[in-house]
Amino acid sequence: DGQEVILKMGSPIQRLENEKRECHALQLCDGDSAVRLLDLDDELGTLMLERARPGVPLGMCPDDGENTRIATRMMKAFWQPLPPDHDFQPTAYEIEGFTRLREKNNGTTDPLPEKWVMRAETLYDELMATSTETVVLHADLHQWNILSAEREPWLTIDPKGYFGDPGYEVGAFLANYPEASCKGRDRGKLDVRRVEIMAEELDMPRDRIIKWGLVLAVIWARWDVDSPEESWREDIQRAEVLDRLL
């Protein structure tokens, strides 16, 4: 009918579970804060999605403080109560990845420093023990997954379909420092300002935001252990910076 759409096609091996969770998260949102799922083909593993126009990523905008406010509001808009019957992934799956890493490496977390892995595991347990809310999470809501649009000022794309404590959501945004808004600026000062804005917008304790950011930084370090650039080192450095803010 002339409507612009995005076709998203995954590989046959990876597509099934990930795409099912993405579909179900988008269906749950039903166009509220996220692009609409227009159609899907399970056999082909293809999604037909609403196209966001003009589609400029939030990461291209120059004001990091304003970007933080926009992102936190998108977080709140995305969160939905967890349905009784669902296939979303628990956030515990990611923290259990350290156990899988130890099993793979004869009991060690190499190349990740055991100190920081244990710090992340301890903080995760603490945060979950004091959690008072469980929601469906985007789980990858960073500056490049928020696009300018016409139907709404901003729409999110590519939800991962996890569930857990709302604080888990802040990690992806805190991990990214787009050049347009961050080049030449002190990341420690950026972190302080971001945390202040998130605490205000999300009505969440400052220390809780920092702890979730630290946990996610170490989780991403695990994702990056096989990177030839050894980008896990930068993830651990981010965890160190956040830890100093506590």
mmCIF file of C-alpha atoms in Angstrom:
data_model
loop_
_atom_site.group_PDB
_atom_site.id
_atom_site.type_symbol
_atom_site.label_atom_id
_atom_site.label_comp_id
_atom_site.label_asym_id
_atom_site.label_seq_id
_atom_site.Cartn_x
_atom_site.Cartn_y
_atom_site.Cartn_z
ATOM 1 C CA ASP A 1 0.000 0.000 0.000
ATOM 2 C CA GLY A 2 3.039 2.285 -0.273
ATOM 3 C CA GLN A 3 3.834 2.276 3.444
ATOM 4 C CA GLU A 4 7.555 2.183 4.183
ATOM 5 C CA VAL A 5 8.620 -0.800 6.260
ATOM 6 C CA ILE A 6 11.756 -2.438 7.574
ATOM 7 C CA LEU A 7 12.368 -6.128 6.915
ATOM 8 C CA LYS A 8 14.537 -7.659 9.624
ATOM 9 C CA MET A 9 15.972 -11.082 8.831
ATOM 10 C CA GLY A 10 18.053 -13.161 11.220
ATOM 11 C CA SER A 11 20.277 -16.136 10.550
ATOM 12 C CA PRO A 12 18.550 -19.544 10.692
ATOM 13 C CA ILE A 13 20.656 -20.587 13.687
ATOM 14 C CA GLN A 14 20.234 -17.475 15.828
ATOM 15 C CA ARG A 15 16.832 -16.209 14.831
ATOM 16 C CA LEU A 16 14.271 -18.353 16.604
ATOM 17 C CA GLU A 17 14.440 -17.590 20.316
ATOM 18 C CA ASN A 18 15.781 -14.049 19.957
ATOM 19 C CA GLU A 19 13.214 -13.065 17.358
ATOM 20 C CA LYS A 20 10.365 -14.629 19.285
ATOM 21 C CA ARG A 21 11.253 -12.544 22.338
ATOM 22 C CA GLU A 22 11.605 -9.411 20.210
ATOM 23 C CA CYS A 23 8.216 -10.070 18.579
ATOM 24 C CA HIS A 24 6.491 -10.637 21.880
ATOM 25 C CA ALA A 25 8.031 -7.512 23.404
ATOM 26 C CA LEU A 26 6.874 -5.403 20.444
ATOM 27 C CA GLN A 27 3.410 -6.977 20.579
ATOM 28 C CA LEU A 28 3.202 -6.164 24.273
ATOM 29 C CA CYS A 29 4.117 -2.518 23.607
ATOM 30 C CA ASP A 30 1.655 -2.345 20.693
ATOM 31 C CA GLY A 31 3.331 0.743 19.257
ATOM 32 C CA ASP A 32 3.597 2.566 22.575
ATOM 33 C CA SER A 33 7.205 3.862 22.680
ATOM 34 C CA ALA A 34 8.462 1.230 20.198
ATOM 35 C CA VAL A 35 8.101 0.605 16.467
ATOM 36 C CA ARG A 36 5.100 -1.503 15.570
ATOM 37 C CA LEU A 37 5.424 -5.129 14.544
ATOM 38 C CA LEU A 38 3.370 -5.224 11.323
ATOM 39 C CA ASP A 39 3.822 -8.874 10.378
ATOM 40 C CA LEU A 40 6.169 -11.814 10.764
ATOM 41 C CA ASP A 41 7.063 -15.073 9.041
ATOM 42 C CA ASP A 42 8.208 -17.689 11.536
ATOM 43 C CA GLU A 43 9.462 -20.042 8.854
ATOM 44 C CA LEU A 44 11.646 -17.421 7.182
ATOM 45 C CA GLY A 45 12.541 -15.735 10.456
ATOM 46 C CA THR A 46 11.568 -12.359 8.994
ATOM 47 C CA LEU A 47 9.919 -9.438 10.797
ATOM 48 C CA MET A 48 8.082 -6.610 9.054
ATOM 49 C CA LEU A 49 8.469 -3.493 11.176
ATOM 50 C CA GLU A 50 7.227 0.061 11.077
ATOM 51 C CA ARG A 51 9.897 2.353 9.656
ATOM 52 C CA ALA A 52 10.782 5.299 11.870
ATOM 53 C CA ARG A 53 11.199 8.531 9.918
ATOM 54 C CA PRO A 54 13.399 10.565 9.906
ATOM 55 C CA GLY A 55 15.060 7.832 11.954
ATOM 56 C CA VAL A 56 17.941 9.863 13.383
ATOM 57 C CA PRO A 57 19.507 7.952 16.308
ATOM 58 C CA LEU A 58 19.587 9.672 19.673
ATOM 59 C CA GLY A 59 23.355 9.125 19.562
ATOM 60 C CA MET A 60 23.617 11.797 16.869
ATOM 61 C CA CYS A 61 22.180 14.511 19.118
ATOM 62 C CA PRO A 62 24.716 16.845 20.792
ATOM 63 C CA ASP A 63 23.252 17.312 24.296
ATOM 64 C CA ASP A 64 24.120 14.319 26.504
ATOM 65 C CA GLY A 65 21.997 15.581 29.380
ATOM 66 C CA GLU A 66 18.896 15.922 27.220
ATOM 67 C CA ASN A 67 19.653 12.561 25.611
ATOM 68 C CA THR A 68 19.711 10.999 29.076
ATOM 69 C CA ARG A 69 16.312 12.482 29.899
ATOM 70 C CA ILE A 70 14.839 11.214 26.635
ATOM 71 C CA ALA A 71 16.290 7.745 27.160
ATOM 72 C CA THR A 72 14.985 7.420 30.718
ATOM 73 C CA ARG A 73 11.518 8.439 29.586
ATOM 74 C CA MET A 74 11.682 5.834 26.824
ATOM 75 C CA MET A 75 12.687 3.253 29.425
ATOM 76 C CA LYS A 76 9.632 3.993 31.563
ATOM 77 C CA ALA A 77 7.350 3.977 28.528
ATOM 78 C CA PHE A 78 8.670 0.586 27.385
ATOM 79 C CA TRP A 79 8.316 -1.234 30.711
ATOM 80 C CA GLN A 80 5.281 -3.489 30.920
ATOM 81 C CA PRO A 81 4.007 -5.830 33.644
ATOM 82 C CA LEU A 82 5.269 -9.364 33.128
ATOM 83 C CA PRO A 83 2.485 -11.488 31.589
ATOM 84 C CA PRO A 84 1.680 -14.761 33.405
ATOM 85 C CA ASP A 85 2.458 -16.756 30.254
ATOM 86 C CA HIS A 86 5.622 -15.582 28.483
ATOM 87 C CA ASP A 87 8.962 -16.622 27.000
ATOM 88 C CA PHE A 88 11.023 -13.584 28.011
ATOM 89 C CA GLN A 89 14.565 -14.153 29.278
ATOM 90 C CA PRO A 90 15.385 -13.534 32.970
ATOM 91 C CA THR A 91 18.263 -11.155 33.630
ATOM 92 C CA ALA A 92 19.771 -13.959 35.737
ATOM 93 C CA TYR A 93 20.758 -15.624 32.458
ATOM 94 C CA GLU A 94 23.425 -12.963 31.968
ATOM 95 C CA ILE A 95 24.887 -13.144 35.475
ATOM 96 C CA GLU A 96 24.951 -16.949 35.178
ATOM 97 C CA GLY A 97 27.202 -16.422 32.177
ATOM 98 C CA PHE A 98 30.098 -16.037 34.609
ATOM 99 C CA THR A 99 29.456 -19.566 35.844
ATOM 100 C CA ARG A 100 29.506 -20.753 32.250
ATOM 101 C CA LEU A 101 32.780 -18.861 31.742
ATOM 102 C CA ARG A 102 34.356 -20.618 34.740
ATOM 103 C CA GLU A 103 33.199 -24.010 33.466
ATOM 104 C CA LYS A 104 34.801 -23.234 30.131
ATOM 105 C CA ASN A 105 38.062 -22.003 31.704
ATOM 106 C CA ASN A 106 38.753 -24.679 34.331
ATOM 107 C CA GLY A 107 37.325 -22.634 37.178
ATOM 108 C CA THR A 108 38.789 -19.242 36.293
ATOM 109 C CA THR A 109 37.204 -16.136 34.754
ATOM 110 C CA ASP A 110 40.239 -15.437 32.541
ATOM 111 C CA PRO A 111 40.825 -13.011 31.011
ATOM 112 C CA LEU A 112 38.414 -11.101 33.225
ATOM 113 C CA PRO A 113 39.734 -10.179 36.684
ATOM 114 C CA GLU A 114 38.041 -12.427 39.247
ATOM 115 C CA LYS A 115 37.744 -9.423 41.574
ATOM 116 C CA TRP A 116 35.372 -7.622 39.236
ATOM 117 C CA VAL A 117 33.381 -10.692 38.314
ATOM 118 C CA MET A 118 32.757 -11.396 41.998
ATOM 119 C CA ARG A 119 31.870 -7.738 42.545
ATOM 120 C CA ALA A 120 29.261 -7.916 39.796
ATOM 121 C CA GLU A 121 27.834 -11.199 41.105
ATOM 122 C CA THR A 122 27.601 -9.849 44.659
ATOM 123 C CA LEU A 123 25.947 -6.615 43.561
ATOM 124 C CA TYR A 124 23.487 -8.485 41.349
ATOM 125 C CA ASP A 125 22.399 -10.659 44.278
ATOM 126 C CA GLU A 126 22.062 -7.569 46.473
ATOM 127 C CA LEU A 127 20.039 -5.675 43.901
ATOM 128 C CA MET A 128 17.694 -8.577 43.237
ATOM 129 C CA ALA A 129 17.211 -9.226 46.950
ATOM 130 C CA THR A 130 16.023 -5.622 47.373
ATOM 131 C CA SER A 131 14.005 -5.464 44.146
ATOM 132 C CA THR A 132 10.374 -4.479 44.533
ATOM 133 C CA GLU A 133 9.240 -4.605 40.905
ATOM 134 C CA THR A 134 9.567 -6.936 37.916
ATOM 135 C CA VAL A 135 8.917 -5.658 34.400
ATOM 136 C CA VAL A 136 9.485 -6.615 30.786
ATOM 137 C CA LEU A 137 12.748 -4.941 29.778
ATOM 138 C CA HIS A 138 14.095 -3.743 26.464
ATOM 139 C CA ALA A 139 17.560 -4.773 27.786
ATOM 140 C CA ASP A 140 19.506 -2.946 25.062
ATOM 141 C CA LEU A 141 18.097 0.559 25.254
ATOM 142 C CA HIS A 142 21.079 2.670 24.271
ATOM 143 C CA GLN A 143 21.508 5.801 22.151
ATOM 144 C CA TRP A 144 21.505 3.905 18.835
ATOM 145 C CA ASN A 145 18.268 2.008 19.516
ATOM 146 C CA ILE A 146 16.209 5.184 19.989
ATOM 147 C CA LEU A 147 15.203 6.816 16.687
ATOM 148 C CA SER A 148 13.418 10.062 15.846
ATOM 149 C CA ALA A 149 9.981 9.469 14.345
ATOM 150 C CA GLU A 150 6.796 11.165 13.146
ATOM 151 C CA ARG A 151 4.135 9.133 14.963
ATOM 152 C CA GLU A 152 5.934 9.871 18.230
ATOM 153 C CA PRO A 153 8.977 12.110 18.791
ATOM 154 C CA TRP A 154 11.077 8.993 19.507
ATOM 155 C CA LEU A 155 10.626 5.240 19.064
ATOM 156 C CA THR A 156 12.769 2.354 20.254
ATOM 157 C CA ILE A 157 13.923 -0.573 18.129
ATOM 158 C CA ASP A 158 15.533 -3.987 18.690
ATOM 159 C CA PRO A 159 14.220 -4.997 22.132
ATOM 160 C CA LYS A 160 15.855 -8.136 23.533
ATOM 161 C CA GLY A 161 12.831 -9.201 25.569
ATOM 162 C CA TYR A 162 14.219 -9.772 29.070
ATOM 163 C CA PHE A 163 12.490 -9.384 32.406
ATOM 164 C CA GLY A 164 13.677 -8.298 35.821
ATOM 165 C CA ASP A 165 14.321 -5.265 37.983
ATOM 166 C CA PRO A 166 13.816 -1.928 36.152
ATOM 167 C CA GLY A 167 17.318 -0.804 37.157
ATOM 168 C CA TYR A 168 18.839 -3.337 34.768
ATOM 169 C CA GLU A 169 17.735 -1.079 31.913
ATOM 170 C CA VAL A 170 20.195 1.748 32.673
ATOM 171 C CA GLY A 171 23.285 -0.301 31.844
ATOM 172 C CA ALA A 172 23.113 -0.081 28.046
ATOM 173 C CA PHE A 173 22.823 3.715 28.033
ATOM 174 C CA LEU A 174 25.629 4.178 30.571
ATOM 175 C CA ALA A 175 27.910 1.981 28.460
ATOM 176 C CA ASN A 176 27.797 4.241 25.409
ATOM 177 C CA TYR A 177 29.540 7.568 24.783
ATOM 178 C CA PRO A 178 28.574 8.822 21.293
ATOM 179 C CA GLU A 179 31.002 11.275 19.740
ATOM 180 C CA ALA A 180 28.285 13.819 18.963
ATOM 181 C CA SER A 181 27.544 14.395 22.654
ATOM 182 C CA CYS A 182 30.621 13.071 24.458
ATOM 183 C CA LYS A 183 33.738 13.759 22.395
ATOM 184 C CA GLY A 184 36.355 15.632 24.413
ATOM 185 C CA ARG A 185 34.334 15.455 27.627
ATOM 186 C CA ASP A 186 35.376 13.774 30.870
ATOM 187 C CA ARG A 187 33.498 10.473 31.114
ATOM 188 C CA GLY A 188 33.530 10.510 34.894
ATOM 189 C CA LYS A 189 31.699 13.850 34.922
ATOM 190 C CA LEU A 190 29.315 12.584 32.252
ATOM 191 C CA ASP A 191 28.530 9.573 34.421
ATOM 192 C CA VAL A 192 27.796 11.750 37.444
ATOM 193 C CA ARG A 193 25.393 13.923 35.469
ATOM 194 C CA ARG A 194 23.715 10.931 33.821
ATOM 195 C CA VAL A 195 23.161 9.251 37.173
ATOM 196 C CA GLU A 196 21.676 12.452 38.629
ATOM 197 C CA ILE A 197 19.223 12.737 35.732
ATOM 198 C CA MET A 198 18.301 9.042 35.856
ATOM 199 C CA ALA A 199 17.702 9.199 39.607
ATOM 200 C CA GLU A 200 15.369 12.151 39.095
ATOM 201 C CA GLU A 201 13.500 10.808 36.067
ATOM 202 C CA LEU A 202 13.200 7.196 37.230
ATOM 203 C CA ASP A 203 12.668 8.012 40.916
ATOM 204 C CA MET A 204 15.401 5.490 41.673
ATOM 205 C CA PRO A 205 18.178 5.770 44.293
ATOM 206 C CA ARG A 206 21.454 7.062 42.900
ATOM 207 C CA ASP A 207 23.500 4.180 44.308
ATOM 208 C CA ARG A 208 21.134 1.629 42.768
ATOM 209 C CA ILE A 209 21.636 3.122 39.307
ATOM 210 C CA ILE A 210 25.420 3.064 39.733
ATOM 211 C CA LYS A 211 25.408 -0.547 40.927
ATOM 212 C CA TRP A 212 23.315 -1.704 37.991
ATOM 213 C CA GLY A 213 25.641 0.164 35.645
ATOM 214 C CA LEU A 214 28.623 -1.602 37.192
ATOM 215 C CA VAL A 215 26.988 -5.027 36.932
ATOM 216 C CA LEU A 216 26.182 -4.480 33.262
ATOM 217 C CA ALA A 217 29.691 -3.192 32.509
ATOM 218 C CA VAL A 218 31.149 -6.484 33.745
ATOM 219 C CA ILE A 219 28.518 -8.479 31.861
ATOM 220 C CA TRP A 220 29.552 -6.717 28.660
ATOM 221 C CA ALA A 221 33.167 -7.440 29.462
ATOM 222 C CA ARG A 222 32.205 -11.131 29.389
ATOM 223 C CA TRP A 223 30.558 -10.627 26.014
ATOM 224 C CA ASP A 224 33.795 -9.055 24.752
ATOM 225 C CA VAL A 225 36.302 -11.657 25.976
ATOM 226 C CA ASP A 226 36.717 -13.067 22.470
ATOM 227 C CA SER A 227 37.097 -9.671 20.832
ATOM 228 C CA PRO A 228 40.480 -9.307 19.063
ATOM 229 C CA GLU A 229 40.590 -5.676 20.245
ATOM 230 C CA GLU A 230 40.322 -6.841 23.880
ATOM 231 C CA SER A 231 37.502 -4.349 24.358
ATOM 232 C CA TRP A 232 36.659 -6.111 27.625
ATOM 233 C CA ARG A 233 39.414 -4.006 29.189
ATOM 234 C CA GLU A 234 37.429 -0.831 28.495
ATOM 235 C CA ASP A 235 34.335 -2.439 30.029
ATOM 236 C CA ILE A 236 36.268 -3.216 33.221
ATOM 237 C CA GLN A 237 37.613 0.348 33.293
ATOM 238 C CA ARG A 238 34.006 1.571 33.123
ATOM 239 C CA ALA A 239 33.145 -0.653 36.076
ATOM 240 C CA GLU A 240 36.058 0.866 38.008
ATOM 241 C CA VAL A 241 34.870 4.412 37.251
ATOM 242 C CA LEU A 242 31.333 3.628 38.372
ATOM 243 C CA ASP A 243 32.568 1.907 41.519
ATOM 244 C CA ARG A 244 34.362 5.089 42.534
ATOM 245 C CA LEU A 245 31.050 6.945 42.409
ATOM 246 C CA LEU A 246 29.551 4.806 45.186
#
